[in-house]
Amino acid sequence: MPSSGHRLRDVEHHPLLTENDNCDSASSSSSEADVADRVWFIRDGCGMICAVVTWLLVVYADFVVTFVMLLPSKDFWYSVVNGVVFNCLAVLALSSHLRTMLTDPGAVPKGNATKEYMESLQLKPGEVIYKCPKCCCIKPERAHHCSICKRCIRKMDHHCPWVNNCVGEKNQRFFVLFTMYIALASVHALVLCGLQFVACVRGQWTECSGFSPPVTVILLIFLCLEGLLFFTFTAVMFGTQIHSICNDETEIERLKSEKPTWERRLRWEGMKSVFGGPPSLLWMNPFVGFRFRRLQTRPRKGGPEFSV
């Protein structure tokens, strides 16, 4: 060990780190600034399928709203206003989904449990730190290892297959926006479906859609079911996320009933910490901080993620 004044504990009670441990010190030499310049993506089959299904369902909803309900309508302003609102919600939802999926959730650098890194920490005598034996890194406080991402994630809330990523310290705000915009779009679609059913029944299903009555009914019923399921799921997730942020407690910490060893940021302090800055319309913008990243070819040394 680099010093007898501090102790290093392994979170799974494996042997303590020594100079001969199989830690890739080269992987820890990559700076966090370099990692921030690359797009994060998890190559998990289930997650990628769920992400594609999410996009297809949103595209389907947009197709039904636009081509089945709004374009055949004789009320010009009804079609324009509802079309703009729904498509804006869909774009914001998909943008938030992309930001959640392609943003590093707060991964701890692999293999940083090295002698040099230990010395750079300048630990106090008797201070205890923890090493993850799975990714061979020093675990910061409130970090947890994700078996799908194969990384330790700072303030990990949970791994969501629908966004093919962990929800953690750096992408939680985008996940909250994703659930909010999907819930709003679902409510809007359900209201439009109800109005469309009423209009079609009153008009005896003539000229209420460019499709035949049986096809129109099937499309509307499927959209209603999709809207109900999406709204229920995303509304619950939005509520739990806001509750977790206001209480400064992740879902994992709540399930494990972990006693807080950190100074909690309650309510607005927690919201400002996640969304950045005082309350403003920027909180609702999933494009904040976005910049195009240049494609970079890098050798893959293991693990399911790659960067571009």
PDB file of C-alpha atoms in Angstrom:
ATOM      1  CA  MET A   1       0.000   0.000   0.000  1.00  0.00           C
ATOM      2  CA  PRO A   2       1.221   3.521  -0.652  1.00  0.00           C
ATOM      3  CA  SER A   3       0.832   4.544   2.981  1.00  0.00           C
ATOM      4  CA  SER A   4      -0.006   2.977   6.312  1.00  0.00           C
ATOM      5  CA  GLY A   5      -1.844   6.125   7.370  1.00  0.00           C
ATOM      6  CA  HIS A   6      -5.000   5.275   5.429  1.00  0.00           C
ATOM      7  CA  ARG A   7      -6.905   2.126   4.594  1.00  0.00           C
ATOM      8  CA  LEU A   8      -8.423   0.864   1.375  1.00  0.00           C
ATOM      9  CA  ARG A   9     -11.395  -1.452   1.665  1.00  0.00           C
ATOM     10  CA  ASP A  10     -12.770  -3.585  -1.105  1.00  0.00           C
ATOM     11  CA  VAL A  11     -16.536  -3.309  -1.362  1.00  0.00           C
ATOM     12  CA  GLU A  12     -16.923  -7.023  -1.901  1.00  0.00           C
ATOM     13  CA  HIS A  13     -14.292  -8.137   0.614  1.00  0.00           C
ATOM     14  CA  HIS A  14     -11.769  -9.184  -2.001  1.00  0.00           C
ATOM     15  CA  PRO A  15      -8.023  -8.888  -1.255  1.00  0.00           C
ATOM     16  CA  LEU A  16      -6.813  -5.326  -0.929  1.00  0.00           C
ATOM     17  CA  LEU A  17      -5.142  -3.571  -3.796  1.00  0.00           C
ATOM     18  CA  THR A  18      -1.445  -4.222  -4.240  1.00  0.00           C
ATOM     19  CA  GLU A  19       1.033  -3.275  -6.903  1.00  0.00           C
ATOM     20  CA  ASN A  20       0.483  -6.647  -8.587  1.00  0.00           C
ATOM     21  CA  ASP A  21      -3.285  -6.284  -8.908  1.00  0.00           C
ATOM     22  CA  ASN A  22      -4.572  -6.563 -12.460  1.00  0.00           C
ATOM     23  CA  CYS A  23      -5.597  -2.920 -12.826  1.00  0.00           C
ATOM     24  CA  ASP A  24      -5.208  -1.216 -16.148  1.00  0.00           C
ATOM     25  CA  SER A  25      -3.338   1.918 -15.161  1.00  0.00           C
ATOM     26  CA  ALA A  26      -3.337   3.096 -18.764  1.00  0.00           C
ATOM     27  CA  SER A  27      -7.095   3.413 -18.701  1.00  0.00           C
ATOM     28  CA  SER A  28      -6.911   5.742 -15.720  1.00  0.00           C
ATOM     29  CA  SER A  29      -4.541   8.087 -17.530  1.00  0.00           C
ATOM     30  CA  SER A  30      -7.394   9.348 -19.710  1.00  0.00           C
ATOM     31  CA  SER A  31      -8.532  12.646 -18.260  1.00  0.00           C
ATOM     32  CA  GLU A  32     -12.156  13.480 -17.537  1.00  0.00           C
ATOM     33  CA  ALA A  33     -11.954  16.298 -20.072  1.00  0.00           C
ATOM     34  CA  ASP A  34     -11.019  13.776 -22.741  1.00  0.00           C
ATOM     35  CA  VAL A  35     -13.938  11.558 -21.740  1.00  0.00           C
ATOM     36  CA  ALA A  36     -16.306  14.525 -21.942  1.00  0.00           C
ATOM     37  CA  ASP A  37     -15.292  15.054 -25.569  1.00  0.00           C
ATOM     38  CA  ARG A  38     -16.644  11.651 -26.548  1.00  0.00           C
ATOM     39  CA  VAL A  39     -20.209  10.441 -26.941  1.00  0.00           C
ATOM     40  CA  TRP A  40     -21.199   7.796 -24.430  1.00  0.00           C
ATOM     41  CA  PHE A  41     -23.067   4.743 -25.729  1.00  0.00           C
ATOM     42  CA  ILE A  42     -23.815   1.368 -24.123  1.00  0.00           C
ATOM     43  CA  ARG A  43     -23.738  -1.652 -26.420  1.00  0.00           C
ATOM     44  CA  ASP A  44     -26.429  -3.666 -24.660  1.00  0.00           C
ATOM     45  CA  GLY A  45     -28.750  -5.669 -26.901  1.00  0.00           C
ATOM     46  CA  CYS A  46     -31.843  -5.339 -24.712  1.00  0.00           C
ATOM     47  CA  GLY A  47     -31.250  -1.622 -24.156  1.00  0.00           C
ATOM     48  CA  MET A  48     -30.745  -0.879 -27.844  1.00  0.00           C
ATOM     49  CA  ILE A  49     -33.948  -2.761 -28.749  1.00  0.00           C
ATOM     50  CA  CYS A  50     -35.919  -0.883 -26.062  1.00  0.00           C
ATOM     51  CA  ALA A  51     -34.512   2.453 -27.269  1.00  0.00           C
ATOM     52  CA  VAL A  52     -35.493   1.703 -30.882  1.00  0.00           C
ATOM     53  CA  VAL A  53     -38.983   0.595 -29.783  1.00  0.00           C
ATOM     54  CA  THR A  54     -39.381   3.859 -27.861  1.00  0.00           C
ATOM     55  CA  TRP A  55     -38.562   5.893 -30.972  1.00  0.00           C
ATOM     56  CA  LEU A  56     -40.856   3.798 -33.178  1.00  0.00           C
ATOM     57  CA  LEU A  57     -43.776   4.268 -30.786  1.00  0.00           C
ATOM     58  CA  VAL A  58     -43.273   8.034 -30.718  1.00  0.00           C
ATOM     59  CA  VAL A  59     -43.036   8.117 -34.529  1.00  0.00           C
ATOM     60  CA  TYR A  60     -46.220   6.011 -34.737  1.00  0.00           C
ATOM     61  CA  ALA A  61     -48.055   8.426 -32.441  1.00  0.00           C
ATOM     62  CA  ASP A  62     -46.891  11.365 -34.526  1.00  0.00           C
ATOM     63  CA  PHE A  63     -48.053   9.616 -37.717  1.00  0.00           C
ATOM     64  CA  VAL A  64     -51.556   8.942 -36.355  1.00  0.00           C
ATOM     65  CA  VAL A  65     -51.948  12.429 -34.897  1.00  0.00           C
ATOM     66  CA  THR A  66     -50.732  14.156 -38.074  1.00  0.00           C
ATOM     67  CA  PHE A  67     -52.110  12.030 -40.908  1.00  0.00           C
ATOM     68  CA  VAL A  68     -55.186  10.410 -39.348  1.00  0.00           C
ATOM     69  CA  MET A  69     -56.533  13.199 -37.145  1.00  0.00           C
ATOM     70  CA  LEU A  70     -55.161  16.640 -38.047  1.00  0.00           C
ATOM     71  CA  LEU A  71     -54.584  16.795 -41.813  1.00  0.00           C
ATOM     72  CA  PRO A  72     -58.110  15.538 -42.723  1.00  0.00           C
ATOM     73  CA  SER A  73     -59.661  18.109 -40.355  1.00  0.00           C
ATOM     74  CA  LYS A  74     -61.589  20.983 -41.968  1.00  0.00           C
ATOM     75  CA  ASP A  75     -60.621  23.332 -39.150  1.00  0.00           C
ATOM     76  CA  PHE A  76     -57.340  24.879 -40.329  1.00  0.00           C
ATOM     77  CA  TRP A  77     -56.272  26.499 -37.057  1.00  0.00           C
ATOM     78  CA  TYR A  78     -57.235  23.410 -35.043  1.00  0.00           C
ATOM     79  CA  SER A  79     -54.870  21.356 -37.203  1.00  0.00           C
ATOM     80  CA  VAL A  80     -52.052  23.919 -37.159  1.00  0.00           C
ATOM     81  CA  VAL A  81     -52.071  24.616 -33.414  1.00  0.00           C
ATOM     82  CA  ASN A  82     -52.372  20.994 -32.330  1.00  0.00           C
ATOM     83  CA  GLY A  83     -49.865  19.861 -34.947  1.00  0.00           C
ATOM     84  CA  VAL A  84     -47.259  22.370 -33.780  1.00  0.00           C
ATOM     85  CA  VAL A  85     -47.808  21.576 -30.093  1.00  0.00           C
ATOM     86  CA  PHE A  86     -47.693  17.797 -30.503  1.00  0.00           C
ATOM     87  CA  ASN A  87     -44.678  17.793 -32.801  1.00  0.00           C
ATOM     88  CA  CYS A  88     -42.802  20.159 -30.474  1.00  0.00           C
ATOM     89  CA  LEU A  89     -43.481  17.818 -27.550  1.00  0.00           C
ATOM     90  CA  ALA A  90     -42.354  14.839 -29.637  1.00  0.00           C
ATOM     91  CA  VAL A  91     -39.118  16.559 -30.699  1.00  0.00           C
ATOM     92  CA  LEU A  92     -38.352  17.645 -27.126  1.00  0.00           C
ATOM     93  CA  ALA A  93     -39.082  14.139 -25.831  1.00  0.00           C
ATOM     94  CA  LEU A  94     -36.841  12.428 -28.392  1.00  0.00           C
ATOM     95  CA  SER A  95     -34.109  15.019 -27.879  1.00  0.00           C
ATOM     96  CA  SER A  96     -34.232  14.398 -24.134  1.00  0.00           C
ATOM     97  CA  HIS A  97     -34.097  10.670 -24.816  1.00  0.00           C
ATOM     98  CA  LEU A  98     -30.978  11.092 -26.950  1.00  0.00           C
ATOM     99  CA  ARG A  99     -29.291  13.300 -24.362  1.00  0.00           C
ATOM    100  CA  THR A 100     -30.054  10.731 -21.638  1.00  0.00           C
ATOM    101  CA  MET A 101     -28.778   7.841 -23.736  1.00  0.00           C
ATOM    102  CA  LEU A 102     -25.636   9.519 -25.099  1.00  0.00           C
ATOM    103  CA  THR A 103     -24.520  11.398 -21.971  1.00  0.00           C
ATOM    104  CA  ASP A 104     -21.990   9.904 -19.574  1.00  0.00           C
ATOM    105  CA  PRO A 105     -24.108   9.401 -16.416  1.00  0.00           C
ATOM    106  CA  GLY A 106     -21.076   9.976 -14.185  1.00  0.00           C
ATOM    107  CA  ALA A 107     -18.838   6.955 -14.773  1.00  0.00           C
ATOM    108  CA  VAL A 108     -15.781   6.622 -12.558  1.00  0.00           C
ATOM    109  CA  PRO A 109     -12.593   6.097 -14.635  1.00  0.00           C
ATOM    110  CA  LYS A 110     -11.641   2.436 -14.910  1.00  0.00           C
ATOM    111  CA  GLY A 111      -8.490   1.163 -13.245  1.00  0.00           C
ATOM    112  CA  ASN A 112      -7.719   4.287 -11.237  1.00  0.00           C
ATOM    113  CA  ALA A 113      -6.976   2.237  -8.095  1.00  0.00           C
ATOM    114  CA  THR A 114      -3.251   2.642  -8.640  1.00  0.00           C
ATOM    115  CA  LYS A 115      -0.396   3.665  -6.377  1.00  0.00           C
ATOM    116  CA  GLU A 116       0.039   6.982  -8.185  1.00  0.00           C
ATOM    117  CA  TYR A 117      -3.642   7.855  -7.906  1.00  0.00           C
ATOM    118  CA  MET A 118      -3.709   6.876  -4.240  1.00  0.00           C
ATOM    119  CA  GLU A 119      -0.821   9.216  -3.526  1.00  0.00           C
ATOM    120  CA  SER A 120      -2.526  12.060  -5.422  1.00  0.00           C
ATOM    121  CA  LEU A 121      -5.625  11.812  -3.195  1.00  0.00           C
ATOM    122  CA  GLN A 122      -3.684  13.136  -0.185  1.00  0.00           C
ATOM    123  CA  LEU A 123      -5.794  11.093   2.214  1.00  0.00           C
ATOM    124  CA  LYS A 124      -5.960  11.925   5.889  1.00  0.00           C
ATOM    125  CA  PRO A 125      -4.582   9.406   8.402  1.00  0.00           C
ATOM    126  CA  GLY A 126      -7.125   6.686   9.115  1.00  0.00           C
ATOM    127  CA  GLU A 127      -9.386   7.673   6.205  1.00  0.00           C
ATOM    128  CA  VAL A 128     -11.115   4.719   4.568  1.00  0.00           C
ATOM    129  CA  ILE A 129     -11.723   4.515   0.821  1.00  0.00           C
ATOM    130  CA  TYR A 130     -13.344   1.757  -1.204  1.00  0.00           C
ATOM    131  CA  LYS A 131     -12.228  -0.102  -4.297  1.00  0.00           C
ATOM    132  CA  CYS A 132     -14.582  -1.764  -6.756  1.00  0.00           C
ATOM    133  CA  PRO A 133     -13.083  -5.151  -7.703  1.00  0.00           C
ATOM    134  CA  LYS A 134     -15.163  -5.315 -10.897  1.00  0.00           C
ATOM    135  CA  CYS A 135     -13.850  -2.192 -12.639  1.00  0.00           C
ATOM    136  CA  CYS A 136     -10.787  -1.741 -10.391  1.00  0.00           C
ATOM    137  CA  CYS A 137     -11.528   1.866  -9.439  1.00  0.00           C
ATOM    138  CA  ILE A 138     -11.679   3.931  -6.298  1.00  0.00           C
ATOM    139  CA  LYS A 139     -15.384   4.408  -5.574  1.00  0.00           C
ATOM    140  CA  PRO A 140     -16.458   7.945  -4.681  1.00  0.00           C
ATOM    141  CA  GLU A 141     -19.151   8.417  -2.084  1.00  0.00           C
ATOM    142  CA  ARG A 142     -22.646   7.466  -3.349  1.00  0.00           C
ATOM    143  CA  ALA A 143     -21.245   5.634  -6.391  1.00  0.00           C
ATOM    144  CA  HIS A 144     -22.599   2.189  -7.314  1.00  0.00           C
ATOM    145  CA  HIS A 145     -21.465  -0.407  -9.832  1.00  0.00           C
ATOM    146  CA  CYS A 146     -23.782  -1.126 -12.778  1.00  0.00           C
ATOM    147  CA  SER A 147     -23.543  -4.677 -14.050  1.00  0.00           C
ATOM    148  CA  ILE A 148     -24.829  -3.620 -17.497  1.00  0.00           C
ATOM    149  CA  CYS A 149     -22.640  -0.563 -18.037  1.00  0.00           C
ATOM    150  CA  LYS A 150     -19.717  -2.397 -16.369  1.00  0.00           C
ATOM    151  CA  ARG A 151     -18.807   0.833 -14.604  1.00  0.00           C
ATOM    152  CA  CYS A 152     -19.217   2.530 -11.251  1.00  0.00           C
ATOM    153  CA  ILE A 153     -21.663   5.435 -11.641  1.00  0.00           C
ATOM    154  CA  ARG A 154     -21.734   8.504  -9.409  1.00  0.00           C
ATOM    155  CA  LYS A 155     -25.140   9.002  -7.741  1.00  0.00           C
ATOM    156  CA  MET A 156     -26.563   6.097  -9.732  1.00  0.00           C
ATOM    157  CA  ASP A 157     -30.359   6.100  -9.489  1.00  0.00           C
ATOM    158  CA  HIS A 158     -31.108   3.072 -11.674  1.00  0.00           C
ATOM    159  CA  HIS A 159     -30.347   1.540 -15.054  1.00  0.00           C
ATOM    160  CA  CYS A 160     -33.179   2.172 -17.511  1.00  0.00           C
ATOM    161  CA  PRO A 161     -33.311  -0.096 -20.584  1.00  0.00           C
ATOM    162  CA  TRP A 162     -35.696   2.312 -22.345  1.00  0.00           C
ATOM    163  CA  VAL A 163     -32.905   4.893 -22.560  1.00  0.00           C
ATOM    164  CA  ASN A 164     -30.171   2.239 -22.764  1.00  0.00           C
ATOM    165  CA  ASN A 165     -28.182   3.897 -20.003  1.00  0.00           C
ATOM    166  CA  CYS A 166     -27.849   4.458 -16.302  1.00  0.00           C
ATOM    167  CA  VAL A 167     -29.552   7.463 -14.771  1.00  0.00           C
ATOM    168  CA  GLY A 168     -26.885   9.167 -12.722  1.00  0.00           C
ATOM    169  CA  GLU A 169     -25.298  12.420 -11.674  1.00  0.00           C
ATOM    170  CA  LYS A 170     -24.727  13.884 -15.152  1.00  0.00           C
ATOM    171  CA  ASN A 171     -27.824  12.829 -17.111  1.00  0.00           C
ATOM    172  CA  GLN A 172     -30.644  12.769 -14.557  1.00  0.00           C
ATOM    173  CA  ARG A 173     -32.008  16.132 -15.718  1.00  0.00           C
ATOM    174  CA  PHE A 174     -32.431  14.788 -19.274  1.00  0.00           C
ATOM    175  CA  PHE A 175     -34.220  11.672 -17.997  1.00  0.00           C
ATOM    176  CA  VAL A 176     -36.624  13.856 -16.005  1.00  0.00           C
ATOM    177  CA  LEU A 177     -37.303  15.971 -19.106  1.00  0.00           C
ATOM    178  CA  PHE A 178     -37.838  12.815 -21.186  1.00  0.00           C
ATOM    179  CA  THR A 179     -40.485  11.462 -18.801  1.00  0.00           C
ATOM    180  CA  MET A 180     -42.175  14.862 -18.553  1.00  0.00           C
ATOM    181  CA  TYR A 181     -42.419  15.465 -22.311  1.00  0.00           C
ATOM    182  CA  ILE A 182     -43.600  11.915 -23.016  1.00  0.00           C
ATOM    183  CA  ALA A 183     -46.293  12.275 -20.348  1.00  0.00           C
ATOM    184  CA  LEU A 184     -47.457  15.604 -21.825  1.00  0.00           C
ATOM    185  CA  ALA A 185     -47.450  14.220 -25.374  1.00  0.00           C
ATOM    186  CA  SER A 186     -49.434  11.194 -24.196  1.00  0.00           C
ATOM    187  CA  VAL A 187     -52.101  13.378 -22.577  1.00  0.00           C
ATOM    188  CA  HIS A 188     -52.309  15.508 -25.734  1.00  0.00           C
ATOM    189  CA  ALA A 189     -52.679  12.414 -27.927  1.00  0.00           C
ATOM    190  CA  LEU A 190     -55.410  10.989 -25.686  1.00  0.00           C
ATOM    191  CA  VAL A 191     -57.378  14.245 -25.822  1.00  0.00           C
ATOM    192  CA  LEU A 192     -57.071  14.361 -29.620  1.00  0.00           C
ATOM    193  CA  CYS A 193     -58.179  10.714 -29.846  1.00  0.00           C
ATOM    194  CA  GLY A 194     -61.272  11.473 -27.797  1.00  0.00           C
ATOM    195  CA  LEU A 195     -62.172  14.472 -29.969  1.00  0.00           C
ATOM    196  CA  GLN A 196     -61.551  12.451 -33.122  1.00  0.00           C
ATOM    197  CA  PHE A 197     -63.831   9.614 -31.981  1.00  0.00           C
ATOM    198  CA  VAL A 198     -66.604  12.103 -31.245  1.00  0.00           C
ATOM    199  CA  ALA A 199     -66.184  13.816 -34.632  1.00  0.00           C
ATOM    200  CA  CYS A 200     -66.171  10.506 -36.509  1.00  0.00           C
ATOM    201  CA  VAL A 201     -69.276   9.199 -34.719  1.00  0.00           C
ATOM    202  CA  ARG A 202     -71.172  12.415 -35.391  1.00  0.00           C
ATOM    203  CA  GLY A 203     -70.151  12.328 -39.037  1.00  0.00           C
ATOM    204  CA  GLN A 204     -70.956   8.605 -39.303  1.00  0.00           C
ATOM    205  CA  TRP A 205     -67.299   7.935 -40.161  1.00  0.00           C
ATOM    206  CA  THR A 206     -67.479   9.783 -43.467  1.00  0.00           C
ATOM    207  CA  GLU A 207     -64.654  12.175 -44.317  1.00  0.00           C
ATOM    208  CA  CYS A 208     -63.236  12.063 -40.776  1.00  0.00           C
ATOM    209  CA  SER A 209     -60.051  10.392 -41.984  1.00  0.00           C
ATOM    210  CA  GLY A 210     -58.216   9.575 -45.177  1.00  0.00           C
ATOM    211  CA  PHE A 211     -58.249   5.904 -44.129  1.00  0.00           C
ATOM    212  CA  SER A 212     -61.151   3.477 -44.148  1.00  0.00           C
ATOM    213  CA  PRO A 213     -63.293   3.376 -40.955  1.00  0.00           C
ATOM    214  CA  PRO A 214     -61.940  -0.029 -39.763  1.00  0.00           C
ATOM    215  CA  VAL A 215     -58.320   1.070 -40.235  1.00  0.00           C
ATOM    216  CA  THR A 216     -59.016   4.405 -38.545  1.00  0.00           C
ATOM    217  CA  VAL A 217     -60.589   2.672 -35.539  1.00  0.00           C
ATOM    218  CA  ILE A 218     -57.641   0.289 -35.177  1.00  0.00           C
ATOM    219  CA  LEU A 219     -55.089   3.100 -35.424  1.00  0.00           C
ATOM    220  CA  LEU A 220     -56.934   5.239 -32.859  1.00  0.00           C
ATOM    221  CA  ILE A 221     -57.451   2.375 -30.405  1.00  0.00           C
ATOM    222  CA  PHE A 222     -53.788   1.405 -30.554  1.00  0.00           C
ATOM    223  CA  LEU A 223     -52.785   5.040 -30.017  1.00  0.00           C
ATOM    224  CA  CYS A 224     -55.104   5.267 -27.002  1.00  0.00           C
ATOM    225  CA  LEU A 225     -53.567   2.148 -25.469  1.00  0.00           C
ATOM    226  CA  GLU A 226     -50.078   3.459 -26.167  1.00  0.00           C
ATOM    227  CA  GLY A 227     -50.949   6.850 -24.674  1.00  0.00           C
ATOM    228  CA  LEU A 228     -52.374   5.300 -21.511  1.00  0.00           C
ATOM    229  CA  LEU A 229     -49.363   3.034 -20.978  1.00  0.00           C
ATOM    230  CA  PHE A 230     -46.824   5.757 -21.749  1.00  0.00           C
ATOM    231  CA  PHE A 231     -48.575   8.305 -19.549  1.00  0.00           C
ATOM    232  CA  THR A 232     -48.872   5.910 -16.602  1.00  0.00           C
ATOM    233  CA  PHE A 233     -45.230   4.837 -16.773  1.00  0.00           C
ATOM    234  CA  THR A 234     -43.672   8.242 -17.410  1.00  0.00           C
ATOM    235  CA  ALA A 235     -45.885  10.101 -14.920  1.00  0.00           C
ATOM    236  CA  VAL A 236     -44.891   7.665 -12.166  1.00  0.00           C
ATOM    237  CA  MET A 237     -41.212   7.891 -13.114  1.00  0.00           C
ATOM    238  CA  PHE A 238     -41.372  11.697 -13.268  1.00  0.00           C
ATOM    239  CA  GLY A 239     -42.919  11.808  -9.803  1.00  0.00           C
ATOM    240  CA  THR A 240     -40.366   9.451  -8.273  1.00  0.00           C
ATOM    241  CA  GLN A 241     -37.485  11.334  -9.873  1.00  0.00           C
ATOM    242  CA  ILE A 242     -38.675  14.704  -8.557  1.00  0.00           C
ATOM    243  CA  HIS A 243     -39.188  13.146  -5.111  1.00  0.00           C
ATOM    244  CA  SER A 244     -35.674  11.685  -5.177  1.00  0.00           C
ATOM    245  CA  ILE A 245     -34.140  14.993  -6.264  1.00  0.00           C
ATOM    246  CA  CYS A 246     -35.988  16.996  -3.612  1.00  0.00           C
ATOM    247  CA  ASN A 247     -34.877  14.531  -0.929  1.00  0.00           C
ATOM    248  CA  ASP A 248     -31.352  14.142  -2.342  1.00  0.00           C
ATOM    249  CA  GLU A 249     -31.709  10.364  -2.286  1.00  0.00           C
ATOM    250  CA  THR A 250     -31.301   8.011  -5.242  1.00  0.00           C
ATOM    251  CA  GLU A 251     -33.586   5.044  -5.815  1.00  0.00           C
ATOM    252  CA  ILE A 252     -30.789   2.623  -4.899  1.00  0.00           C
ATOM    253  CA  GLU A 253     -30.125   4.479  -1.642  1.00  0.00           C
ATOM    254  CA  ARG A 254     -33.837   4.429  -0.838  1.00  0.00           C
ATOM    255  CA  LEU A 255     -34.207   0.709  -1.537  1.00  0.00           C
ATOM    256  CA  LYS A 256     -31.107  -0.106   0.516  1.00  0.00           C
ATOM    257  CA  SER A 257     -32.243   2.238   3.293  1.00  0.00           C
ATOM    258  CA  GLU A 258     -28.772   3.739   3.371  1.00  0.00           C
ATOM    259  CA  LYS A 259     -28.199   6.299   6.099  1.00  0.00           C
ATOM    260  CA  PRO A 260     -26.977   9.556   4.534  1.00  0.00           C
ATOM    261  CA  THR A 261     -23.339  10.318   5.289  1.00  0.00           C
ATOM    262  CA  TRP A 262     -23.465  13.407   3.094  1.00  0.00           C
ATOM    263  CA  GLU A 263     -25.032  16.814   3.611  1.00  0.00           C
ATOM    264  CA  ARG A 264     -28.414  16.621   1.937  1.00  0.00           C
ATOM    265  CA  ARG A 265     -29.590  19.252  -0.508  1.00  0.00           C
ATOM    266  CA  LEU A 266     -33.306  19.472   0.055  1.00  0.00           C
ATOM    267  CA  ARG A 267     -36.043  20.694  -2.272  1.00  0.00           C
ATOM    268  CA  TRP A 268     -34.962  23.684  -4.379  1.00  0.00           C
ATOM    269  CA  GLU A 269     -31.285  23.206  -3.595  1.00  0.00           C
ATOM    270  CA  GLY A 270     -31.509  19.680  -4.974  1.00  0.00           C
ATOM    271  CA  MET A 271     -33.422  20.857  -8.050  1.00  0.00           C
ATOM    272  CA  LYS A 272     -30.878  23.587  -8.743  1.00  0.00           C
ATOM    273  CA  SER A 273     -28.071  21.067  -8.340  1.00  0.00           C
ATOM    274  CA  VAL A 274     -29.573  18.700 -10.942  1.00  0.00           C
ATOM    275  CA  PHE A 275     -30.936  21.242 -13.446  1.00  0.00           C
ATOM    276  CA  GLY A 276     -28.235  23.844 -12.963  1.00  0.00           C
ATOM    277  CA  GLY A 277     -28.786  27.380 -11.697  1.00  0.00           C
ATOM    278  CA  PRO A 278     -31.926  29.092 -10.400  1.00  0.00           C
ATOM    279  CA  PRO A 279     -35.371  28.224 -11.805  1.00  0.00           C
ATOM    280  CA  SER A 280     -35.759  29.341 -15.406  1.00  0.00           C
ATOM    281  CA  LEU A 281     -37.026  28.160 -18.779  1.00  0.00           C
ATOM    282  CA  LEU A 282     -33.571  26.675 -19.380  1.00  0.00           C
ATOM    283  CA  TRP A 283     -34.593  23.879 -17.028  1.00  0.00           C
ATOM    284  CA  MET A 284     -37.042  22.735 -19.725  1.00  0.00           C
ATOM    285  CA  ASN A 285     -34.471  22.828 -22.521  1.00  0.00           C
ATOM    286  CA  PRO A 286     -32.795  19.486 -23.353  1.00  0.00           C
ATOM    287  CA  PHE A 287     -30.349  21.266 -25.687  1.00  0.00           C
ATOM    288  CA  VAL A 288     -28.558  23.157 -22.906  1.00  0.00           C
ATOM    289  CA  GLY A 289     -24.844  22.379 -22.992  1.00  0.00           C
ATOM    290  CA  PHE A 290     -25.131  20.483 -26.271  1.00  0.00           C
ATOM    291  CA  ARG A 291     -22.263  20.648 -28.724  1.00  0.00           C
ATOM    292  CA  PHE A 292     -21.334  18.524 -31.704  1.00  0.00           C
ATOM    293  CA  ARG A 293     -18.551  16.055 -31.075  1.00  0.00           C
ATOM    294  CA  ARG A 294     -16.094  14.895 -33.698  1.00  0.00           C
ATOM    295  CA  LEU A 295     -16.014  11.209 -34.537  1.00  0.00           C
ATOM    296  CA  GLN A 296     -12.991   9.551 -32.949  1.00  0.00           C
ATOM    297  CA  THR A 297     -11.824   6.017 -33.616  1.00  0.00           C
ATOM    298  CA  ARG A 298     -10.543   4.392 -30.456  1.00  0.00           C
ATOM    299  CA  PRO A 299      -9.513   0.811 -29.714  1.00  0.00           C
ATOM    300  CA  ARG A 300     -11.880  -1.008 -27.392  1.00  0.00           C
ATOM    301  CA  LYS A 301     -10.169  -2.611 -24.407  1.00  0.00           C
ATOM    302  CA  GLY A 302     -13.199  -4.349 -23.006  1.00  0.00           C
ATOM    303  CA  GLY A 303     -16.541  -3.382 -21.535  1.00  0.00           C
ATOM    304  CA  PRO A 304     -19.775  -2.790 -23.381  1.00  0.00           C
ATOM    305  CA  GLU A 305     -19.386   0.929 -24.022  1.00  0.00           C
ATOM    306  CA  PHE A 306     -17.653   2.716 -26.847  1.00  0.00           C
ATOM    307  CA  SER A 307     -17.073   6.370 -27.554  1.00  0.00           C
ATOM    308  CA  VAL A 308     -17.206   8.453 -30.685  1.00  0.00           C
TER     309      VAL A 308
END
